Amino acid sequence: MADAQPDTSEGSDINEEIDSEEKDETDDPLERAQWFEAMFGDEEACDFDGFQSEWATDDFRPREKMPYTRVPGIKIEMPNNFTPAEIFSQIFTEEMWMKITKETNLYADQTRSANPSSSKWVAVTVAEIKTFIGICLAMGVLDLPAWRDYWRQKKWLFQTNIPKAMSRDRFAIIWRYFHLQDNNATDVDRSDKLWKVRWYLNYLTQFQKLYEVNGFVTIDESMVKFKGRLAFQQYLPLKPTKWGIKVWVLAESSTGYVSNFQVYTGRDGRTEKGLAHRVVMDLVKPYYGSHLFVVMDNFYSGVPLFEDLKAHGVDACGTIRANRKGIPPKPQAMAKHQYQVAQKDDLTFCAWQDTKVVMVLSNYHNPSATGTVTRKKGGHAQTNVTVPACLADYQKHMKGVDLLDQMVGYYQFQHRSKKWWRRLFFFFLSVGCYNSFIVARGAEAAYKSSYKEWVEDLAQELITPVTSRSAPQSPAGPSRASAEHDCQKIFEKRKVCWECSQAKSGTGVRTGATVYVCRQCQVPLHIECFGKHCRR
């Protein structure tokens, strides 16, 4: 087949016309000079240097640092004598408590309609949901081998006040039906892998409305422990929690306060420059133009990202991998603690020799600025080492998310569940508790006690006073107790007598079962044990 010849009947005329126009515009040197002067002015009087095509290692240009434009601190009015529950209610509002209560009752009705159960269910109230969550927070502080041990009263070792707040069976059945999202709802996006907790996660944007970070933040990933079957489960071998759900977190570097976050659910099909690039831009989007200073590790750092951040008014600094495009080549062996610095436009690059070469990229620091870091010098002695300022600031401000993981991990409710969304719920419950603690510490009448006491006080405030339905009554005389308690036949299936189980616990003696129950206390009892129970 002969090669096709291009059709030049019309196209050639157009090309010739365009070429002639370009030639007419550019051939006259006088016109070209006038056009250039009109566009850029006098070259000698203009401060514009153009863009550097290569990295410069000397004659550095100074860079003007722009201050953070927002006012750090608390963004709400706080009373002088506040309580933990009052601060926590700014995050977990009454609207949220009512939503959780509604969904729990709805799920219980749907489940029991589809699979009838002999277990007694009474619709849960907002007060009971708060008590349930308060008990979960208390379990995070007081860790026992099994959750049923919190209701063991026979042995002194396990005696707690939790049975006075809610009976064991009531706690167990609320745990069974605890829910956040109607499974039959038609107004949710089922393509969203987080649709079961999406409204809950969206509600936690209250974090940004409550507190303003101080201008220095860390971006890093946090792991929510989960080993069940899940499509977007992650494995990070270098993290203390290796298996679980990955959460991208933006946290204040000095306190660990979580301002923004994003749960990773795998590829979502969006056109993007890269996963790390997209995550960072999403997290800092509320801070465009504020000159927020963001510190990140080498998973995120890259030349295109830092240029994009600079264009949106966000400063950044982070370690960078040697195979990233656009950075100077990794230097050969240098003397211990020696460093090299290079500059290109708004970017500063440094390589510092420690036990290995550490490379840092920044769009914020002056190349000639220096700082100090501490290093060991024989035994326990330490010495100050001079390094580029970008590396010193990286070490100073990279601890935010690690601090959050440390504090939340101390008193987080540890539970076993096949439902992944429960892990996310209780993780962000702990995050909300810690964020409210940071707010309280920053108030004028600052909270002086430790985070442990904050969790204890918050749990105690959430737990409502004892009710006859949810827990045993306080000790009283036989006549008064018999008037307030009533023994009825409710159960169709026999259950272990509560009094017999308390009396024979640890003896190995098998306890008897009954179909009778104390209607007020919701505990199974033998008829002959009813009087003893009333006197207790």
XYZ file of C-alpha atoms in Angstrom:
536
model
C 0.000 0.000 0.000
C 1.308 3.388 -0.918
C 1.940 5.834 1.868
C -0.878 8.353 2.365
C 0.056 11.855 1.279
C -1.019 14.738 3.543
C -3.753 16.996 2.273
C -2.219 20.454 1.928
C -4.896 22.108 -0.117
C -6.305 24.105 2.814
C -3.984 23.366 5.707
C -0.932 24.675 3.948
C -2.593 28.046 3.375
C -3.491 28.275 7.080
C 0.011 27.319 8.146
C 1.529 29.828 5.776
C -0.780 32.517 7.107
C 0.119 31.740 10.722
C 3.822 31.617 9.887
C 3.612 34.936 8.094
C 1.811 36.545 11.037
C 4.392 35.242 13.497
C 7.151 36.416 11.234
C 5.622 39.873 10.930
C 5.307 40.167 14.727
C 8.766 38.977 15.669
C 11.066 39.992 12.834
C 11.135 43.681 13.757
C 13.691 44.043 16.624
C 12.282 47.419 17.670
C 8.748 46.110 18.049
C 9.990 43.050 19.938
C 11.941 45.232 22.379
C 8.936 47.500 22.921
C 6.700 44.503 23.575
C 9.172 43.023 26.074
C 9.492 46.347 27.919
C 5.707 46.740 28.050
C 5.341 43.265 29.546
C 8.235 43.242 32.003
C 9.435 46.855 32.276
C 13.052 47.833 32.653
C 15.070 44.673 33.272
C 17.586 46.456 35.460
C 14.901 48.062 37.658
C 12.884 44.869 38.009
C 13.450 42.625 41.062
C 12.196 39.565 39.217
C 15.051 37.077 38.753
C 13.130 34.453 36.831
C 12.881 30.809 37.847
C 15.969 28.766 38.580
C 16.381 25.700 36.413
C 19.078 24.171 38.626
C 19.805 23.931 42.342
C 22.223 26.584 43.602
C 24.707 25.719 46.340
C 25.932 29.262 47.051
C 24.828 32.899 46.783
C 21.542 32.021 48.472
C 18.653 34.439 48.205
C 17.016 35.325 51.552
C 13.398 34.278 51.954
C 10.831 36.342 53.828
C 8.860 34.236 56.304
C 5.163 35.017 56.491
C 3.554 34.795 59.966
C 0.608 32.530 60.743
C -2.523 34.596 60.081
C -4.927 32.956 62.553
C -5.295 33.449 66.303
C -4.345 30.245 68.157
C -6.355 28.966 71.103
C -9.931 28.278 72.158
C -12.658 29.518 69.816
C -15.640 29.186 72.188
C -16.698 30.909 75.395
C -16.007 28.825 78.479
C -17.299 29.310 82.030
C -14.784 29.719 84.816
C -15.951 26.638 86.714
C -16.377 24.251 83.800
C -16.631 20.472 84.110
C -15.242 17.839 81.706
C -18.754 17.000 80.512
C -19.423 20.633 79.567
C -16.349 20.756 77.337
C -16.964 17.289 75.923
C -20.552 18.279 75.061
C -19.138 20.742 72.507
C -18.024 17.684 70.498
C -20.563 15.023 71.508
C -23.620 17.250 71.436
C -27.144 16.328 72.504
C -28.005 15.976 68.832
C -25.368 13.264 68.481
C -26.554 11.435 71.621
C -30.126 11.467 70.340
C -29.024 10.150 66.940
C -27.132 7.248 68.525
C -30.095 6.449 70.789
C -32.512 6.493 67.869
C -30.353 4.235 65.687
C -29.747 1.782 68.549
C -33.466 1.392 69.245
C -34.228 1.083 65.527
C -31.596 -1.608 65.036
C -32.905 -3.532 68.064
C -36.460 -3.476 66.681
C -35.301 -4.573 63.213
C -33.121 -7.374 64.564
C -35.699 -8.721 66.992
C -38.412 -8.602 64.323
C -36.299 -10.644 61.922
C -34.975 -13.012 64.617
C -37.273 -13.160 67.675
C -35.386 -13.470 70.948
C -36.453 -14.454 74.446
C -34.153 -11.839 75.985
C -36.014 -8.863 77.414
C -35.465 -5.557 75.652
C -36.597 -2.137 76.785
C -35.954 0.844 74.524
C -32.770 2.604 75.554
C -32.794 6.273 76.576
C -30.269 9.054 76.024
C -29.309 8.867 79.698
C -28.617 5.144 79.385
C -26.517 5.628 76.244
C -24.448 8.229 78.108
C -24.087 5.815 81.028
C -23.083 3.041 78.632
C -20.382 5.239 77.050
C -19.260 6.431 80.487
C -18.785 2.813 81.576
C -16.753 2.142 78.404
C -14.485 5.105 79.239
C -14.118 3.811 82.796
C -13.148 0.380 81.447
C -10.353 2.065 79.496
C -8.879 3.384 82.746
C -9.562 0.310 84.907
C -8.471 -2.634 82.760
C -9.734 -6.074 83.844
C -9.235 -9.422 82.061
C -12.858 -9.658 80.846
C -15.740 -7.194 80.738
C -17.889 -9.456 82.935
C -15.328 -9.064 85.726
C -16.560 -5.504 86.297
C -19.765 -6.975 87.743
C -18.106 -9.586 90.008
C -18.844 -8.612 93.605
C -18.009 -11.823 95.435
C -14.260 -11.290 95.360
C -12.778 -8.140 96.829
C -10.363 -7.821 93.900
C -13.166 -7.149 91.410
C -15.468 -4.983 93.485
C -16.286 -1.794 91.578
C -19.161 0.686 91.498
C -20.069 -0.164 87.905
C -22.888 -2.566 88.989
C -24.517 0.394 90.738
C -24.669 2.269 87.442
C -25.989 -0.449 85.131
C -26.660 -4.157 85.448
C -24.465 -6.575 83.573
C -27.268 -7.909 81.383
C -28.444 -4.410 80.509
C -24.913 -3.438 79.464
C -24.592 -6.619 77.411
C -27.851 -6.106 75.522
C -27.072 -2.429 74.788
C -23.688 -3.555 73.465
C -25.463 -6.108 71.285
C -27.766 -3.557 69.659
C -25.493 -0.495 69.768
C -25.668 1.050 66.291
C -24.961 4.261 64.357
C -26.642 3.943 60.949
C -29.900 2.409 59.727
C -29.006 -0.533 57.481
C -32.200 -0.029 55.458
C -31.760 3.704 54.888
C -32.200 4.798 51.276
C -30.609 8.236 51.596
C -27.027 7.009 52.083
C -24.360 6.444 49.455
C -23.665 2.713 49.571
C -20.619 3.151 47.339
C -18.974 4.937 50.274
C -17.102 2.257 52.203
C -17.598 4.270 55.396
C -21.349 4.773 55.027
C -22.008 3.065 58.373
C -20.107 5.829 60.205
C -20.062 8.635 57.649
C -22.441 10.977 59.521
C -20.451 10.384 62.721
C -17.120 11.243 61.062
C -18.614 14.319 59.401
C -19.963 15.470 62.759
C -16.447 15.475 64.190
C -15.572 18.543 62.148
C -16.462 20.175 65.485
C -12.749 19.730 66.199
C -11.936 22.742 64.005
C -14.739 24.862 65.467
C -13.566 24.318 69.012
C -9.855 25.097 68.919
C -7.331 26.821 66.637
C -3.896 25.250 66.317
C -0.807 27.334 67.033
C 0.489 27.305 63.445
C 2.753 24.213 63.661
C 1.173 20.871 62.782
C 2.175 17.326 61.892
C 0.691 15.123 59.178
C 1.140 11.400 59.693
C -0.855 8.180 59.734
C -2.451 6.642 62.814
C -3.602 3.018 63.047
C -6.912 1.824 64.525
C -6.397 -1.765 65.616
C -8.570 -4.293 63.759
C -7.718 -7.845 62.645
C -11.069 -8.894 61.229
C -11.995 -9.224 57.583
C -12.058 -5.834 55.901
C -11.383 -4.739 52.330
C -9.390 -1.653 53.325
C -7.419 -3.167 56.181
C -3.771 -2.052 56.190
C -0.492 -3.528 57.390
C 2.229 -1.140 58.592
C 5.142 -3.154 60.016
C 6.911 -0.118 61.510
C 3.913 0.998 63.566
C 3.191 -0.264 67.121
C -0.267 -1.243 65.847
C 0.586 -3.152 62.671
C -2.847 -4.360 61.503
C -5.878 -2.158 61.262
C -7.554 0.832 59.661
C -5.296 3.676 58.548
C -6.299 7.216 59.441
C -4.477 10.236 58.001
C -4.223 12.814 60.789
C -3.360 16.513 60.968
C -2.468 17.263 64.594
C -0.933 20.189 66.439
C 2.747 19.393 66.923
C 3.045 20.565 70.540
C -0.152 19.013 71.978
C -1.387 16.376 69.525
C -4.768 18.103 69.126
C -6.499 16.598 66.067
C -7.755 19.326 63.768
C -8.491 17.274 60.650
C -8.400 13.619 59.617
C -9.297 11.255 56.814
C -9.935 7.503 56.976
C -8.156 5.605 54.201
C -10.416 3.180 52.312
C -8.159 2.297 49.383
C -8.247 3.575 45.831
C -11.310 5.668 45.109
C -10.880 6.077 41.366
C -10.248 9.840 41.423
C -7.741 11.424 39.061
C -4.947 12.694 41.276
C -1.249 13.487 41.245
C -0.604 10.789 43.796
C -2.048 9.406 47.009
C 0.266 11.299 49.373
C -0.157 14.533 47.398
C -3.948 14.305 47.504
C -4.076 13.417 51.211
C -1.927 16.383 52.275
C -3.864 18.839 50.117
C -7.184 17.546 51.503
C -6.053 17.841 55.116
C -4.664 21.387 54.804
C -7.490 22.720 52.623
C -9.218 24.531 55.548
C -5.938 26.397 56.126
C -5.275 27.722 52.621
C -3.671 31.165 52.759
C -2.973 31.043 56.501
C 0.746 30.156 56.204
C 0.265 27.108 58.391
C 3.576 25.274 58.910
C 3.175 21.552 58.135
C 5.758 18.885 58.960
C 5.627 15.437 57.357
C 7.829 12.380 56.771
C 9.316 11.075 53.538
C 6.160 9.195 52.496
C 4.482 12.493 51.617
C 7.307 14.892 50.708
C 7.963 15.784 47.080
C 8.861 18.798 44.965
C 5.429 19.090 43.215
C 3.612 18.864 46.565
C 5.712 21.566 48.217
C 5.303 23.861 45.232
C 1.549 23.277 45.292
C 1.408 24.010 49.022
C 3.375 27.229 48.556
C 0.972 28.346 45.839
C -1.934 27.867 48.307
C -0.279 29.770 51.145
C 0.842 26.768 53.224
C 4.430 26.252 54.417
C 5.893 22.767 54.653
C 8.982 20.850 55.691
C 9.800 17.161 55.712
C 12.320 14.429 55.100
C 12.450 13.223 51.507
C 13.488 10.025 49.768
C 16.520 9.999 47.494
C 14.518 8.678 44.515
C 12.079 11.610 44.407
C 12.163 13.543 41.160
C 13.489 17.086 41.059
C 15.857 17.020 44.053
C 19.682 17.133 43.988
C 21.449 13.765 43.882
C 22.191 12.110 47.186
C 25.650 13.276 48.297
C 28.492 10.861 48.708
C 29.982 10.067 52.111
C 30.445 13.128 54.298
C 32.094 13.582 57.654
C 29.982 13.008 60.744
C 27.441 15.840 61.235
C 28.546 17.594 58.048
C 25.798 18.958 55.809
C 25.165 20.391 52.355
C 22.461 22.922 51.403
C 20.947 23.867 48.047
C 18.270 26.327 46.918
C 15.893 26.479 43.971
C 13.171 29.153 43.817
C 11.076 28.733 47.000
C 12.585 25.359 47.903
C 15.454 24.598 50.257
C 17.162 21.201 50.288
C 19.653 19.931 52.834
C 21.528 16.667 53.334
C 23.004 15.966 56.773
C 25.301 13.100 57.720
C 24.205 11.406 60.944
C 24.443 7.626 61.289
C 23.165 7.810 57.707
C 22.400 10.643 55.324
C 19.201 12.507 56.252
C 17.667 14.653 53.496
C 15.113 17.402 54.188
C 13.059 19.549 51.817
C 11.369 22.825 52.792
C 9.474 25.685 51.177
C 9.714 27.805 54.329
C 13.323 28.076 55.558
C 16.223 30.255 54.533
C 19.061 28.080 53.181
C 21.645 29.854 55.341
C 19.650 29.581 58.596
C 20.901 27.087 61.188
C 19.634 25.429 64.341
C 20.759 22.795 66.834
C 19.845 19.221 67.668
C 21.085 17.066 70.535
C 23.093 13.899 69.965
C 24.678 11.406 72.315
C 28.354 11.769 72.992
C 29.596 8.723 74.813
C 27.436 7.124 77.494
C 24.611 9.347 78.682
C 26.318 12.626 77.780
C 24.702 14.759 75.082
C 26.040 17.492 72.882
C 24.457 20.163 70.680
C 25.111 19.810 66.965
C 24.646 22.635 64.469
C 22.375 21.671 61.558
C 20.318 23.522 58.929
C 17.228 25.181 60.410
C 14.859 23.021 58.357
C 16.228 19.851 59.936
C 16.079 21.295 63.459
C 12.435 22.349 62.963
C 11.576 18.954 61.515
C 12.821 17.219 64.650
C 11.023 19.711 66.880
C 7.601 19.616 65.220
C 7.272 16.044 63.901
C 5.919 14.566 67.148
C 2.253 15.644 66.972
C 0.593 12.426 65.767
C 2.920 10.218 67.816
C 1.951 12.191 70.919
C -1.725 11.693 70.070
C -1.281 7.926 69.647
C 0.579 7.743 72.935
C -2.039 9.621 74.967
C -5.074 7.992 73.370
C -3.533 4.531 73.715
C -3.110 4.874 77.483
C -6.813 4.792 78.355
C -8.584 3.592 75.206
C -11.468 1.146 75.647
C -10.122 -2.252 74.565
C -12.878 -4.494 73.216
C -13.268 -7.398 70.846
C -15.708 -7.044 67.992
C -16.127 -8.308 64.431
C -17.703 -4.980 63.470
C -14.991 -2.697 62.131
C -17.062 0.472 62.541
C -17.114 -0.012 66.330
C -13.345 0.238 66.360
C -13.556 3.551 64.533
C -16.301 4.805 66.846
C -14.363 4.147 70.048
C -11.087 5.407 68.566
C -12.643 8.762 67.704
C -14.461 8.756 71.043
C -11.022 8.679 72.673
C -9.753 11.340 70.261
C -12.718 13.563 71.174
C -12.008 13.002 74.857
C -8.343 13.968 74.387
C -9.205 17.018 72.269
C -11.580 18.263 74.967
C -8.749 17.809 77.495
C -6.431 20.007 75.380
C -9.148 22.665 75.202
C -9.544 22.573 78.976
C -5.798 22.922 79.466
C -5.805 26.032 77.284
C -8.619 27.807 79.129
C -8.058 30.820 81.373
C -8.987 28.741 84.404
C -6.886 25.880 83.032
C -7.513 22.276 84.033
C -4.504 21.359 86.163
C -4.907 17.600 86.590
C -3.644 14.820 84.338
C -5.360 13.307 81.303
C -6.083 10.173 83.343
C -8.091 12.173 85.872
C -9.851 13.958 83.010
C -11.074 10.613 81.624
C -12.117 9.488 85.094
C -14.056 12.693 85.789
C -15.723 12.627 82.364
C -16.796 8.992 82.774
C -18.230 9.741 86.197
C -20.216 12.711 84.858
C -21.654 10.740 81.947
C -22.919 7.984 84.230
C -26.381 8.892 85.491
C -27.649 8.170 89.032
C -28.812 4.658 89.855
C -32.300 3.740 88.679
C -34.390 0.808 89.826
C -34.456 -0.639 86.321
C -30.782 -0.402 85.527
C -29.130 -1.497 88.795
C -29.772 -2.946 92.252
C -31.220 -0.634 94.855
C -29.228 0.711 97.770
C -29.444 -1.343 100.976
C -32.736 -0.792 102.759
C -34.979 -2.468 105.339
C -36.898 -5.647 104.379
C -40.366 -4.082 104.547
C -39.465 -1.085 102.352
C -37.574 -3.210 99.836
C -40.413 -5.721 99.488
C -42.785 -2.847 98.730
C -40.496 -1.495 95.971
C -39.517 -4.826 94.375
C -41.753 -7.269 92.599
C -40.947 -10.828 91.512
C -42.685 -11.981 88.317
C -42.456 -14.830 85.859
C -41.106 -13.237 82.653
C -38.533 -15.527 81.087
C -39.574 -18.424 78.893
C -36.070 -19.879 79.037
C -34.528 -20.501 82.443
C -31.674 -18.264 83.549
C -29.125 -18.560 86.368
C -30.333 -17.060 89.654
C -28.374 -13.919 90.427
C -28.248 -14.496 94.210
C -27.148 -18.119 93.822
C -24.402 -17.156 91.374
C -23.104 -14.544 93.834
C -23.152 -16.951 96.769
C -21.532 -19.880 94.926
C -19.052 -17.963 92.771
C -15.642 -19.615 92.822
C -16.835 -22.698 94.725
C -17.365 -24.922 91.682
C -20.920 -25.654 92.793
C -23.456 -25.522 89.983
C -26.121 -22.878 90.507
C -29.796 -23.399 89.772
C -31.846 -21.646 87.085
C -35.197 -19.886 87.245
C -37.859 -18.280 85.065
C -38.645 -15.590 87.642
C -37.135 -12.113 87.692
C -37.097 -9.025 89.876
C -39.051 -6.658 87.625
C -37.335 -3.495 88.905
C -33.753 -4.835 88.911
C -34.100 -7.031 85.809
C -32.163 -9.916 87.402
C -33.322 -13.576 87.468
C -34.153 -14.902 90.957
C -35.500 -18.016 92.627
C -38.689 -17.421 94.586
C -36.854 -18.414 97.762
C -33.988 -15.998 96.958
C -36.290 -13.031 96.399
C -36.468 -11.996 100.069
C -32.696 -12.154 100.402
C -32.327 -10.014 97.272
C -34.735 -7.390 98.608
C -32.842 -7.139 101.877
C -29.590 -6.585 99.921
